[in-house]
Amino acid sequence: MRPSIEHLTTAYESFRQARKVPSWYSEAQDKSWQRFAEHGLPWRKDEHWKYTSLYHLAKIPVVPAPDGHAETGANPVIYTGDQATVIALANGRYTPSSSSPTLPDGVTVTAGVPRDEKRSALSRQVVRPSVLQDLNAAFAEQWIEITIADNTTLSQPLYLWHHTSGEQLLCSPRLVINVGRNCDVTVVEHYGGAGDQCVINGSVSVAVAENSQVHHTKLQTDHDSTSHLINTNVDVSADSRYTSLVIDMGARLARSDLGINLNGQGAAARLYGVFLPAGGQHFDHHSFVKHNLPHTASEQDYHGVVGHGGHGVFNGKVLVQPDAQKIEAVQSNDNILLSTSAEIDTKPELEIYADDVKCAHGATVGQLDETSLFYLQSRGLSRRDARHLLVEGFIRETFATVKCDHFRAFLDQLIETKLNVLVDQLPLDATEMSSSKPASGTGPANV
Amino acid sequence: MLKIENLHASVDDTPILKGINLQISAGEVHAIMGPNGSGKSTLAGVLAGNERYTVTDGTITFQDNDLLDMKTEDRARAGLFLAFQYPVEIPGVNNAYLLKAALNARRQYRGEGQLDAFDFLTQIKSKMKLMDMSEDFLKRDVNAGFSGGEKKRNEILQMTMLEPTLAVLDETDSGLDIDALKIVAQGVNSLRDEQRSFLMITHYQRLLDYIQPDFVHVLANGRIAKSGDRALALELEDRGYDWITREVAV
């Protein structure tokens, strides 16, 4: 049976009575709701939800995040200061008072209901439509649109601080990022906060025009009772390169759907991911790259480190359309299980309809390599430090594309903190209890 | 410095070492030669504390300590170094980071303060020059994508930085061309003094042309079958190992 949507239905009824939006928009919202309600929440019998259950959502009596009450609050892990342009979002709403006072040249931010349906990103082609997108559209009251003008190069990241506070709220952030031609920009989305049992169901739409470079990081350090469901859809035009890094550390459940349309010759996407679930956390990454034209390239490299009681999922798919010749697609997912109660489900998929392409995919699941541990110990590192170093190195491999040194240092620090939980809580190996000294006397040891 | 007595060790219940006796004094260079499968690498592994090998009998004393009672990392901190036959690749961890961690672990063990970053850089740069390595090496990941020769040179570079009291070189010369061999030998020779000892495990006499040993031992069937000076290595070069293996069998 599908998870019940009783609480969501109640929430939508009260929401539609209170909302103040243009009629065309409220009609569009009702239609989205109907599509969602007819289908219901995804469950295990839906192909792309085989490993991830949303049953716990049915038990949370969520209410839509109200306007005006949320605060961005102080958070010790926030990446701030003069190193980035901060764009603050509280429970899915733009809060200029917590944002940087000025925006760099070429960047504009607007928030509100789109002026009309045609101009809105509603008409954009989504790589893999999802009912959760419908749910987002039904509740989203504010579209936050970030526009980057042609020929803009940003020296600092645009840091989107998605802060969640309150209890049992349904937050429905809707973000549209339009990057012009010949740009070079870094966008960091950081989801975090102290919200208790909140559900974040977000939709992010990115469009990259010709000949631009976009680095997009999604960092997730949500409260450990949060359900984090984000669907990101990216259109990449000719000669542009889109680089994504998705890092999951917090939340109870995190599901990231990342869809990429490679829409022009010379378009390329590089997708990296790091997920570190432990202690009942469930992190699921679904990526889908569509090679729609010849001479496009994609690379995917996801690294999972799963601790005691953690569950990780990777499902990466590459689709090569019939005319998309001379493309290159590489896909890999490597995982380290740190405990016997750690679980990983991995499924790289290729679907190819062209006949002159170069594609590869692979997945590995293993434990920390004993030979590597011994090598490090033989250099004087304790077993604990050796483990730390190996896991850290395994994670850091995916950070190589982060251009900003300061931000990479910030990530290193976050990872270090998480690893202290993940690695240090491991039980000592049995071998560490005994020494290699022979038992006294000869013959079999009788200790 | 090192005293091995009646050492027996096995892998997965198969006995490999069957009673090794060997004594190394400060400042001495010993070479251990022998055919494949004679137990050379097992001996190196046991000395460093690799848990793949089970010591079933015997004792090893290192600087008056019971070596077999020490953890791998404590052996290293106390001054034992193993240059691996097959150095491990560690993606995501750069060489400078590993070396600093290793040096600091040793300093802490000896009750010394943290390493000075400037001293470290000065020191490593001069050692890298000695080993003919370019400066970008420091930022590269440990052995990742290195050629066989680069990996071996990296082992010796680590050794020159860690300045062990006893260095065990496990077939460091295997697979090296003559130029790389000379550089490796140069690194080893630069460390030779009256306090420091070396145990070189090798398959080929060639290495001993560049690093002159004080003693040569032949390992056969898990035991030291013959000991001598450099002349023994030259004899082995001429006659092969068969005659010794036969002597042991008798």
XYZ file of C-alpha atoms in Angstrom:
697
model
C 0.000 0.000 0.000
C 1.169 3.510 -0.765
C 1.949 5.744 2.193
C -1.121 7.716 3.256
C -1.399 11.350 2.113
C -4.052 12.222 4.676
C -1.907 14.795 6.474
C -0.777 16.326 3.203
C -4.385 16.615 2.018
C -5.365 18.430 5.196
C -2.362 20.687 4.757
C -3.297 21.507 1.178
C -6.903 22.320 2.102
C -5.828 24.893 4.667
C -3.115 26.185 2.363
C -5.456 26.878 -0.566
C -7.839 28.828 1.626
C -5.093 31.095 2.926
C -3.026 31.636 -0.233
C -2.915 34.982 -1.992
C -1.735 34.371 -5.537
C -2.994 35.255 -9.054
C -5.783 33.034 -10.240
C -3.823 31.451 -13.093
C -1.266 30.399 -10.510
C -3.760 28.979 -8.035
C -5.335 26.994 -10.873
C -1.917 25.651 -11.843
C -1.342 24.722 -8.204
C -4.657 22.887 -7.998
C -3.766 20.940 -11.131
C -0.392 20.009 -9.668
C -2.075 18.917 -6.476
C -4.563 16.772 -8.371
C -1.766 15.046 -10.265
C -0.001 14.388 -6.993
C -3.129 13.222 -5.166
C -4.117 10.844 -7.961
C -0.732 9.194 -7.894
C 0.096 9.475 -4.207
C 3.517 9.366 -2.581
C 6.071 7.166 -4.304
C 6.690 3.762 -2.795
C 8.801 0.685 -3.334
C 6.836 -0.560 -6.308
C 7.736 2.570 -8.257
C 10.897 1.735 -10.165
C 12.900 4.658 -8.844
C 11.832 4.211 -5.239
C 12.777 0.599 -4.848
C 15.291 1.231 -2.071
C 13.792 4.282 -0.395
C 10.679 4.330 1.710
C 8.595 7.416 2.500
C 6.264 5.720 4.981
C 7.481 7.864 7.839
C 6.127 10.929 6.002
C 2.587 9.631 6.406
C 2.999 9.880 10.183
C 4.118 13.510 10.319
C 1.181 15.958 10.510
C 2.973 18.593 8.478
C 1.690 22.110 7.909
C 2.936 24.370 5.126
C 5.724 26.637 6.342
C 3.996 29.940 7.145
C 5.170 33.203 5.663
C 7.102 35.708 7.708
C 7.816 33.694 10.823
C 10.973 31.914 9.826
C 14.335 33.201 10.825
C 17.612 32.288 9.302
C 19.171 32.037 12.746
C 22.798 31.678 13.604
C 24.386 28.428 12.620
C 27.917 27.554 13.577
C 28.581 25.610 10.395
C 27.420 28.258 7.983
C 29.948 29.393 5.408
C 29.838 33.150 5.607
C 31.743 36.291 5.946
C 33.443 38.139 3.193
C 34.233 34.940 1.309
C 30.878 34.626 -0.459
C 27.756 36.437 -1.549
C 25.043 35.137 0.768
C 21.505 34.644 -0.491
C 19.459 33.505 2.492
C 16.323 31.399 2.261
C 14.317 30.663 5.394
C 11.958 27.699 5.140
C 12.013 28.114 1.393
C 11.485 31.894 1.315
C 13.950 34.545 0.292
C 15.040 36.708 3.246
C 16.940 39.765 1.991
C 17.584 40.933 5.572
C 19.865 37.930 6.177
C 21.450 38.121 2.751
C 24.488 40.083 1.611
C 23.532 43.771 1.274
C 24.739 43.969 -2.293
C 24.855 41.527 -5.157
C 27.787 41.337 -7.547
C 27.437 42.993 -10.952
C 25.457 40.848 -13.346
C 23.496 38.996 -10.648
C 19.833 39.660 -9.918
C 17.511 37.914 -7.492
C 13.729 38.098 -7.665
C 11.222 36.342 -5.466
C 7.496 35.879 -5.979
C 4.958 34.232 -8.208
C 6.039 34.232 -11.866
C 4.270 36.906 -13.922
C 2.796 34.457 -16.364
C 2.885 30.807 -17.147
C 4.786 31.061 -20.416
C 7.684 32.964 -18.948
C 8.034 30.662 -16.008
C 10.197 27.597 -15.912
C 6.975 25.580 -15.576
C 7.219 24.920 -19.283
C 10.765 23.555 -19.086
C 11.303 19.954 -20.008
C 12.108 17.934 -16.935
C 14.536 15.041 -17.403
C 12.627 12.700 -15.140
C 9.229 13.991 -14.006
C 8.320 13.109 -10.443
C 5.166 13.391 -8.383
C 7.216 15.125 -5.725
C 7.717 17.915 -8.256
C 3.948 18.178 -8.486
C 3.759 18.333 -4.723
C 6.333 21.113 -4.737
C 4.456 23.061 -7.408
C 1.229 22.730 -5.421
C 2.711 24.326 -2.306
C 5.369 26.665 -3.680
C 4.279 30.263 -3.136
C 7.474 31.939 -4.047
C 9.790 31.326 -6.930
C 13.278 32.487 -6.251
C 14.862 33.353 -9.535
C 18.578 34.038 -9.756
C 19.689 35.455 -13.047
C 23.284 35.783 -14.097
C 23.834 38.072 -17.054
C 25.939 37.187 -20.075
C 29.730 37.515 -19.654
C 29.677 37.411 -15.850
C 32.632 35.966 -13.992
C 32.192 35.734 -10.238
C 35.253 35.741 -8.038
C 33.287 34.491 -5.021
C 30.687 31.753 -4.728
C 27.001 32.614 -4.581
C 26.137 30.956 -1.291
C 22.473 29.993 -0.979
C 21.801 29.325 2.664
C 18.606 27.228 2.924
C 17.762 27.429 6.575
C 14.979 25.357 8.131
C 13.450 26.108 11.531
C 10.220 25.236 13.322
C 8.404 21.952 13.826
C 6.763 19.566 11.377
C 6.743 22.097 8.580
C 6.498 21.352 4.905
C 8.957 23.608 3.111
C 8.678 23.861 -0.644
C 11.596 25.890 -1.980
C 11.410 26.586 -5.700
C 14.569 27.865 -7.203
C 15.309 28.921 -10.756
C 18.881 29.679 -11.747
C 19.527 31.100 -15.181
C 23.119 31.464 -16.256
C 23.849 33.525 -19.362
C 26.449 33.072 -22.076
C 30.207 33.130 -21.430
C 29.859 33.035 -17.645
C 32.023 31.419 -14.997
C 30.213 31.053 -11.685
C 30.160 28.959 -8.536
C 26.864 28.368 -6.767
C 26.732 26.683 -3.378
C 23.414 25.555 -1.968
C 23.688 24.717 1.692
C 20.693 23.108 3.366
C 20.820 23.117 7.152
C 19.156 24.279 10.319
C 17.439 23.050 13.428
C 13.929 22.370 12.134
C 12.336 19.441 13.953
C 10.725 16.732 11.785
C 10.491 19.127 8.866
C 9.995 17.997 5.302
C 11.890 19.897 2.643
C 10.521 19.133 -0.782
C 12.416 21.351 -3.156
C 12.692 21.943 -6.827
C 15.722 23.507 -8.429
C 15.882 24.338 -12.095
C 19.163 25.416 -13.661
C 19.643 26.596 -17.229
C 23.117 27.223 -18.563
C 23.440 29.163 -21.822
C 26.268 28.674 -24.326
C 29.949 28.625 -23.490
C 29.643 28.944 -19.703
C 31.138 27.186 -16.692
C 28.962 26.483 -13.688
C 30.123 24.823 -10.464
C 27.132 23.861 -8.401
C 27.555 22.342 -4.941
C 24.651 21.065 -2.886
C 25.737 20.606 0.692
C 23.271 19.042 3.066
C 23.739 19.245 6.854
C 20.074 19.208 7.856
C 18.844 18.327 11.343
C 18.780 14.552 11.882
C 14.967 14.455 11.971
C 14.607 16.194 8.606
C 13.396 14.623 5.391
C 15.251 16.231 2.524
C 13.816 15.692 -0.958
C 15.357 17.802 -3.687
C 14.881 17.513 -7.393
C 17.424 19.368 -9.493
C 16.970 19.706 -13.212
C 19.721 21.148 -15.372
C 19.770 22.179 -19.022
C 23.247 22.560 -20.447
C 23.723 24.365 -23.760
C 26.467 24.039 -26.360
C 30.101 24.343 -25.217
C 29.113 24.771 -21.603
C 30.287 22.767 -18.672
C 28.217 22.074 -15.599
C 29.923 20.563 -12.539
C 27.888 19.271 -9.640
C 29.047 18.168 -6.217
C 26.402 16.796 -3.874
C 27.368 16.143 -0.262
C 25.030 14.446 2.190
C 25.861 14.501 5.867
C 22.737 15.383 7.846
C 19.006 14.553 7.695
C 17.160 11.359 8.477
C 16.301 10.789 4.857
C 17.893 12.564 1.946
C 16.871 11.916 -1.593
C 18.532 13.859 -4.384
C 17.272 13.554 -7.917
C 19.606 15.156 -10.399
C 18.567 15.320 -14.026
C 20.840 16.674 -16.729
C 19.899 17.536 -20.293
C 22.939 17.912 -22.538
C 21.285 20.041 -25.163
C 24.105 21.365 -27.312
C 27.202 20.016 -29.009
C 30.197 20.389 -26.752
C 28.050 20.405 -23.629
C 29.544 18.536 -20.691
C 28.456 17.572 -17.211
C 30.565 16.280 -14.374
C 28.663 14.967 -11.379
C 30.316 14.132 -8.105
C 28.750 12.977 -4.910
C 29.709 12.127 -1.358
C 27.323 10.505 1.052
C 28.095 9.544 4.622
C 25.053 7.909 6.218
C 25.220 6.376 9.693
C 22.965 5.714 12.672
C 19.692 5.161 10.823
C 20.311 7.749 8.100
C 19.231 6.944 4.567
C 20.804 8.826 1.649
C 19.650 8.192 -1.901
C 21.174 9.636 -5.076
C 19.382 9.279 -8.355
C 21.080 10.862 -11.310
C 19.920 10.841 -14.904
C 22.013 12.264 -17.730
C 20.488 12.602 -21.169
C 22.880 12.929 -24.094
C 20.576 14.557 -26.603
C 23.168 15.639 -29.155
C 26.500 14.449 -30.584
C 29.826 15.420 -29.024
C 28.507 15.712 -25.516
C 30.298 14.342 -22.470
C 29.370 13.286 -18.979
C 31.253 11.933 -16.021
C 29.815 10.697 -12.754
C 31.790 9.753 -9.692
C 29.969 9.119 -6.427
C 31.689 8.011 -3.244
C 29.774 6.524 -0.349
C 31.102 5.865 3.140
C 28.471 4.039 5.135
C 28.762 3.820 8.900
C 27.038 1.718 11.520
C 23.296 1.569 10.758
C 23.549 3.723 7.642
C 22.001 3.029 4.244
C 23.222 4.492 0.967
C 21.663 4.262 -2.472
C 23.107 5.210 -5.836
C 21.189 4.883 -9.050
C 22.881 6.627 -11.931
C 21.545 6.488 -15.406
C 22.920 7.632 -18.722
C 20.672 7.776 -21.762
C 22.207 8.260 -25.189
C 19.682 9.345 -27.811
C 19.804 7.809 -31.329
C 21.535 10.760 -32.985
C 23.948 11.479 -30.170
C 27.080 10.028 -31.796
C 30.643 10.570 -30.582
C 29.636 11.097 -27.027
C 31.598 10.065 -23.959
C 29.992 8.926 -20.729
C 31.714 7.542 -17.669
C 29.919 6.546 -14.543
C 31.282 5.140 -11.330
C 30.204 4.600 -7.762
C 32.644 3.397 -5.113
C 31.588 2.578 -1.596
C 33.213 1.739 1.696
C 31.197 -0.082 4.315
C 32.521 0.590 7.799
C 30.291 -1.797 9.686
C 28.431 -5.072 9.260
C 25.179 -3.175 9.739
C 25.961 -0.731 6.914
C 24.021 -1.149 3.698
C 24.488 0.034 0.144
C 22.424 -0.433 -2.990
C 24.130 0.643 -6.176
C 22.890 0.506 -9.735
C 24.693 2.276 -12.555
C 22.673 2.092 -15.770
C 23.428 2.784 -19.411
C 20.825 3.012 -22.110
C 22.384 3.593 -25.526
C 20.624 4.114 -28.837
C 23.580 5.492 -30.820
C 26.320 3.245 -32.236
C 29.478 5.356 -32.143
C 29.907 6.210 -28.503
C 32.351 5.646 -25.666
C 30.645 4.638 -22.436
C 31.784 2.971 -19.250
C 30.235 2.269 -15.920
C 31.122 0.490 -12.726
C 30.488 0.177 -9.041
C 32.469 -1.184 -6.126
C 31.583 -1.982 -2.545
C 34.246 -2.871 -0.035
C 35.785 -2.360 3.340
C 38.831 -0.331 4.259
C 41.790 -1.995 2.616
C 43.941 -3.859 5.172
C 47.102 -3.471 3.099
C 46.645 0.299 2.974
C 45.998 0.401 6.714
C 49.149 -1.612 7.337
C 51.148 0.680 5.057
C 50.068 3.752 7.013
C 50.640 2.060 10.363
C 54.101 1.056 9.236
C 54.758 4.783 8.837
C 53.851 5.375 12.474
C 50.165 6.303 12.224
C 47.816 4.722 14.755
C 45.114 2.454 13.410
C 42.540 5.125 14.191
C 44.490 7.792 12.308
C 45.134 5.406 9.432
C 41.407 4.759 9.079
C 40.675 8.455 9.226
C 43.232 9.246 6.582
C 42.005 6.547 4.206
C 38.357 7.565 4.493
C 39.234 11.236 4.241
C 41.315 10.608 1.142
C 38.521 8.560 -0.401
C 36.106 11.438 0.140
C 38.517 14.180 -0.875
C 39.052 12.665 -4.294
C 35.688 14.094 -5.279
C 36.603 17.586 -4.022
C 39.297 18.065 -6.631
C 36.967 20.166 -8.766
C 36.107 22.636 -6.003
C 37.901 25.721 -7.232
C 37.661 27.941 -4.176
C 40.371 26.986 -1.631
C 38.527 28.666 1.195
C 35.357 26.704 0.515
C 37.291 23.463 0.201
C 38.807 24.107 3.623
C 35.279 24.653 4.965
C 34.212 21.289 3.476
C 37.277 19.536 4.923
C 36.346 20.787 8.351
C 32.744 19.557 8.055
C 33.893 16.165 6.810
C 36.374 15.890 9.670
C 33.584 16.453 12.201
C 31.345 13.879 10.569
C 34.181 11.363 10.364
C 34.794 11.700 14.060
C 31.359 10.184 14.508
C 31.557 7.720 11.643
C 35.045 6.322 12.174
C 35.638 6.716 15.877
C 32.490 4.884 16.866
C 33.693 1.764 15.127
C 34.363 -1.160 17.405
C 38.002 -2.137 17.682
C 38.892 -5.052 15.473
C 39.439 -8.345 17.209
C 42.961 -8.355 15.824
C 43.732 -5.192 17.692
C 43.026 -6.841 21.007
C 45.655 -9.504 20.553
C 49.305 -9.115 19.782
C 51.354 -11.069 17.312
C 53.489 -12.436 20.127
C 53.517 -16.225 20.308
C 52.017 -17.910 23.310
C 54.602 -18.972 25.835
C 55.942 -22.422 25.263
C 55.621 -24.245 21.983
C 52.704 -25.844 20.256
C 49.204 -24.437 19.829
C 48.288 -21.435 21.903
C 46.023 -22.159 24.855
C 45.315 -18.734 26.225
C 70.224 -3.546 17.612
C 68.210 -6.476 16.237
C 68.298 -10.039 17.396
C 66.123 -12.712 15.812
C 66.114 -16.098 17.501
C 64.521 -19.288 16.256
C 61.800 -17.384 14.403
C 58.948 -19.462 13.052
C 56.074 -17.882 11.141
C 53.246 -19.086 8.962
C 50.621 -17.792 6.565
C 47.197 -19.423 6.767
C 48.684 -22.323 8.748
C 51.402 -22.937 6.166
C 54.818 -22.633 7.825
C 57.084 -20.233 5.905
C 59.843 -19.311 8.322
C 61.303 -22.335 10.086
C 63.847 -21.120 12.585
C 65.576 -17.904 11.559
C 68.535 -16.724 13.624
C 70.031 -13.370 12.780
C 71.820 -10.636 14.662
C 72.376 -7.122 13.328
C 74.540 -4.632 15.177
C 74.462 -0.858 14.896
C 75.938 0.475 11.668
C 75.863 -2.856 9.813
C 74.382 -3.534 6.409
C 73.035 -7.038 5.902
C 71.756 -8.448 2.646
C 69.328 -11.319 2.490
C 69.160 -13.167 -0.769
C 67.371 -16.270 -1.828
C 65.156 -17.895 -4.399
C 61.470 -17.045 -4.799
C 59.305 -18.467 -2.059
C 62.166 -18.835 0.400
C 60.482 -16.517 2.932
C 62.304 -13.227 2.320
C 59.210 -11.032 2.205
C 57.624 -12.929 5.080
C 60.598 -11.989 7.222
C 60.164 -8.322 6.271
C 56.425 -8.508 7.002
C 56.953 -10.114 10.405
C 59.495 -7.461 11.364
C 57.055 -4.660 10.515
C 54.113 -6.385 12.195
C 51.933 -7.402 9.265
C 49.070 -9.420 10.727
C 48.883 -11.644 7.681
C 51.749 -13.553 9.222
C 51.410 -15.518 12.417
C 54.511 -15.925 14.528
C 54.389 -19.432 15.961
C 57.682 -19.506 17.801
C 60.815 -17.529 18.542
C 61.713 -14.027 19.675
C 62.780 -10.743 18.118
C 64.560 -8.154 20.233
C 64.871 -4.633 18.861
C 66.883 -2.141 20.904
C 66.259 -4.187 24.067
C 62.503 -4.273 23.420
C 60.392 -7.287 22.627
C 59.487 -6.352 19.052
C 56.708 -8.919 18.722
C 54.932 -7.288 21.619
C 54.834 -3.923 19.865
C 52.107 -2.640 17.551
C 53.087 -1.881 13.954
C 52.902 1.865 14.535
C 55.014 1.674 17.689
C 57.700 -0.286 15.849
C 57.793 2.497 13.276
C 57.895 5.211 15.926
C 60.716 3.389 17.706
C 62.793 3.586 14.524
C 61.978 0.598 12.335
C 61.221 1.327 8.697
C 59.995 -1.018 5.995
C 60.367 -0.049 2.350
C 57.582 -2.002 0.662
C 58.116 -4.271 -2.291
C 54.773 -3.085 -3.631
C 54.093 0.389 -2.170
C 50.398 1.108 -1.687
C 48.520 3.810 -3.602
C 46.494 6.132 -1.395
C 44.245 8.363 -3.498
C 43.117 11.609 -1.939
C 46.065 11.831 0.494
C 49.057 13.817 -0.673
C 52.678 12.949 0.021
C 53.403 16.009 2.149
C 50.380 15.282 4.348
C 51.380 11.666 4.942
C 54.999 12.560 5.712
C 53.982 15.237 8.185
C 51.544 12.855 9.895
C 54.252 10.176 10.077
C 56.884 12.559 11.446
C 54.514 14.011 14.016
C 53.394 10.568 15.179
C 57.031 9.688 15.817
C 57.750 12.998 17.559
C 54.759 12.584 19.828
C 55.864 9.032 20.717
C 59.238 10.417 21.709
C 57.763 13.284 23.703
C 58.837 15.944 21.226
C 56.745 18.887 20.035
C 55.008 19.266 16.671
C 57.048 19.591 13.537
C 57.935 23.076 12.374
C 56.371 23.599 8.936
C 59.293 25.634 7.638
C 61.905 23.105 8.766
C 59.869 20.369 7.161
C 59.810 22.112 3.802
C 63.506 22.904 3.830
C 64.354 19.350 4.748
C 62.057 17.638 2.270
C 63.184 19.824 -0.584
C 66.813 18.886 -0.104
C 65.892 15.194 0.167
C 63.778 15.407 -2.965
C 66.718 16.853 -4.792
C 68.832 13.943 -3.624
C 66.213 11.527 -4.950
C 65.849 13.483 -8.198
C 62.147 14.207 -7.664
C 60.324 17.308 -8.868
C 58.566 19.627 -6.418
C 55.047 18.912 -7.668
C 55.539 15.517 -6.068
C 54.600 16.911 -2.667
C 51.109 17.764 -3.847
C 50.550 14.492 -5.635
C 48.585 11.726 -3.975
C 50.650 9.008 -2.308
C 51.876 6.691 -5.082
C 48.675 7.230 -7.089
C 49.532 6.950 -10.760
C 53.242 6.644 -9.984
C 55.428 4.431 -12.144
C 57.114 1.472 -10.464
C 60.378 3.390 -10.214
C 58.698 6.484 -8.764
C 57.030 4.384 -6.084
C 60.349 2.877 -5.022
C 62.007 6.278 -4.968
C 59.154 7.544 -2.829
C 59.793 4.739 -0.329
C 63.420 5.782 -0.049
C 62.456 9.445 0.217
C 60.167 8.577 3.134
C 63.031 6.653 4.672
C 65.441 9.571 4.414
C 62.849 11.822 6.073
C 61.984 9.386 8.865
C 65.654 8.569 9.569
C 65.063 5.095 11.011
C 67.555 3.237 13.155
C 66.808 0.031 11.283
C 65.635 0.078 7.670
C 64.289 -3.044 6.036
C 64.293 -2.791 2.250
C 62.065 -5.404 0.687
C 63.210 -5.919 -2.910
C 63.484 -2.199 -3.428
C 65.725 -2.857 -6.436
C 63.311 -5.151 -8.270
C 62.047 -3.689 -11.498
C 64.311 -0.651 -11.426
C 66.373 0.433 -14.392
C 70.009 1.215 -13.764
C 69.527 4.984 -13.385
C 66.729 4.582 -10.853
C 68.795 1.976 -9.035
C 71.675 4.427 -8.709
C 69.357 7.102 -7.278
C 67.872 4.645 -4.798
C 71.368 3.526 -3.761
C 72.394 7.149 -3.354
C 69.459 7.700 -0.977
C 70.392 4.647 1.074
C 74.089 5.463 1.155
C 73.368 9.011 2.296
C 71.860 7.568 5.467
C 74.641 5.109 6.270
C 76.436 5.809 9.518
C 77.701 3.932 12.555
C 74.332 4.139 14.339
C 72.014 3.034 11.559
C 71.518 -0.498 10.291
C 70.044 -1.892 7.101
C 68.482 -5.185 6.157
C 68.263 -5.409 2.391
C 66.178 -8.125 0.884
C 67.054 -8.668 -2.734
C 66.854 -11.110 -5.522
C 69.751 -9.747 -7.511
C 73.414 -9.290 -6.762
C 73.346 -6.093 -8.838
C 72.076 -3.952 -5.942
C 75.101 -4.930 -3.889
C 77.368 -3.279 -6.464
C 75.911 0.036 -5.361
C 75.235 -0.592 -1.681
C 78.079 -2.607 -0.220
C 76.864 -5.015 2.465
C 78.881 -6.137 5.461
C 77.158 -9.528 5.510
C 75.258 -11.615 3.006
C 72.821 -14.350 4.025
C 71.055 -16.851 1.837
C 67.539 -17.782 2.811
C 66.320 -21.153 1.613
C 63.285 -23.094 2.708
C 62.564 -20.779 5.658
C 66.059 -20.850 7.148
C 69.309 -19.029 6.710
C 71.237 -21.643 4.771
C 74.500 -19.801 4.386
C 76.101 -16.600 5.610
C 79.186 -14.831 4.408
C 80.511 -11.541 3.103
C 80.171 -9.955 -0.318
C 82.068 -12.802 -1.903
C 79.081 -15.037 -1.245
C 76.837 -12.772 -3.312
C 79.287 -12.952 -6.197
C 79.406 -16.723 -5.912
C 75.613 -16.812 -6.056
C 75.727 -14.691 -9.165
C 77.981 -17.320 -10.743
C 76.436 -20.521 -9.502
C 72.787 -19.662 -8.794
C 70.880 -20.865 -5.721
C 70.575 -24.560 -6.542
C 73.741 -25.700 -4.829
C 72.661 -24.083 -1.578
C 69.158 -25.449 -1.781
C 70.679 -28.885 -2.276
C 72.976 -28.414 0.724
C 69.982 -27.526 2.880
C 68.028 -30.542 1.691
C 70.825 -32.890 2.701
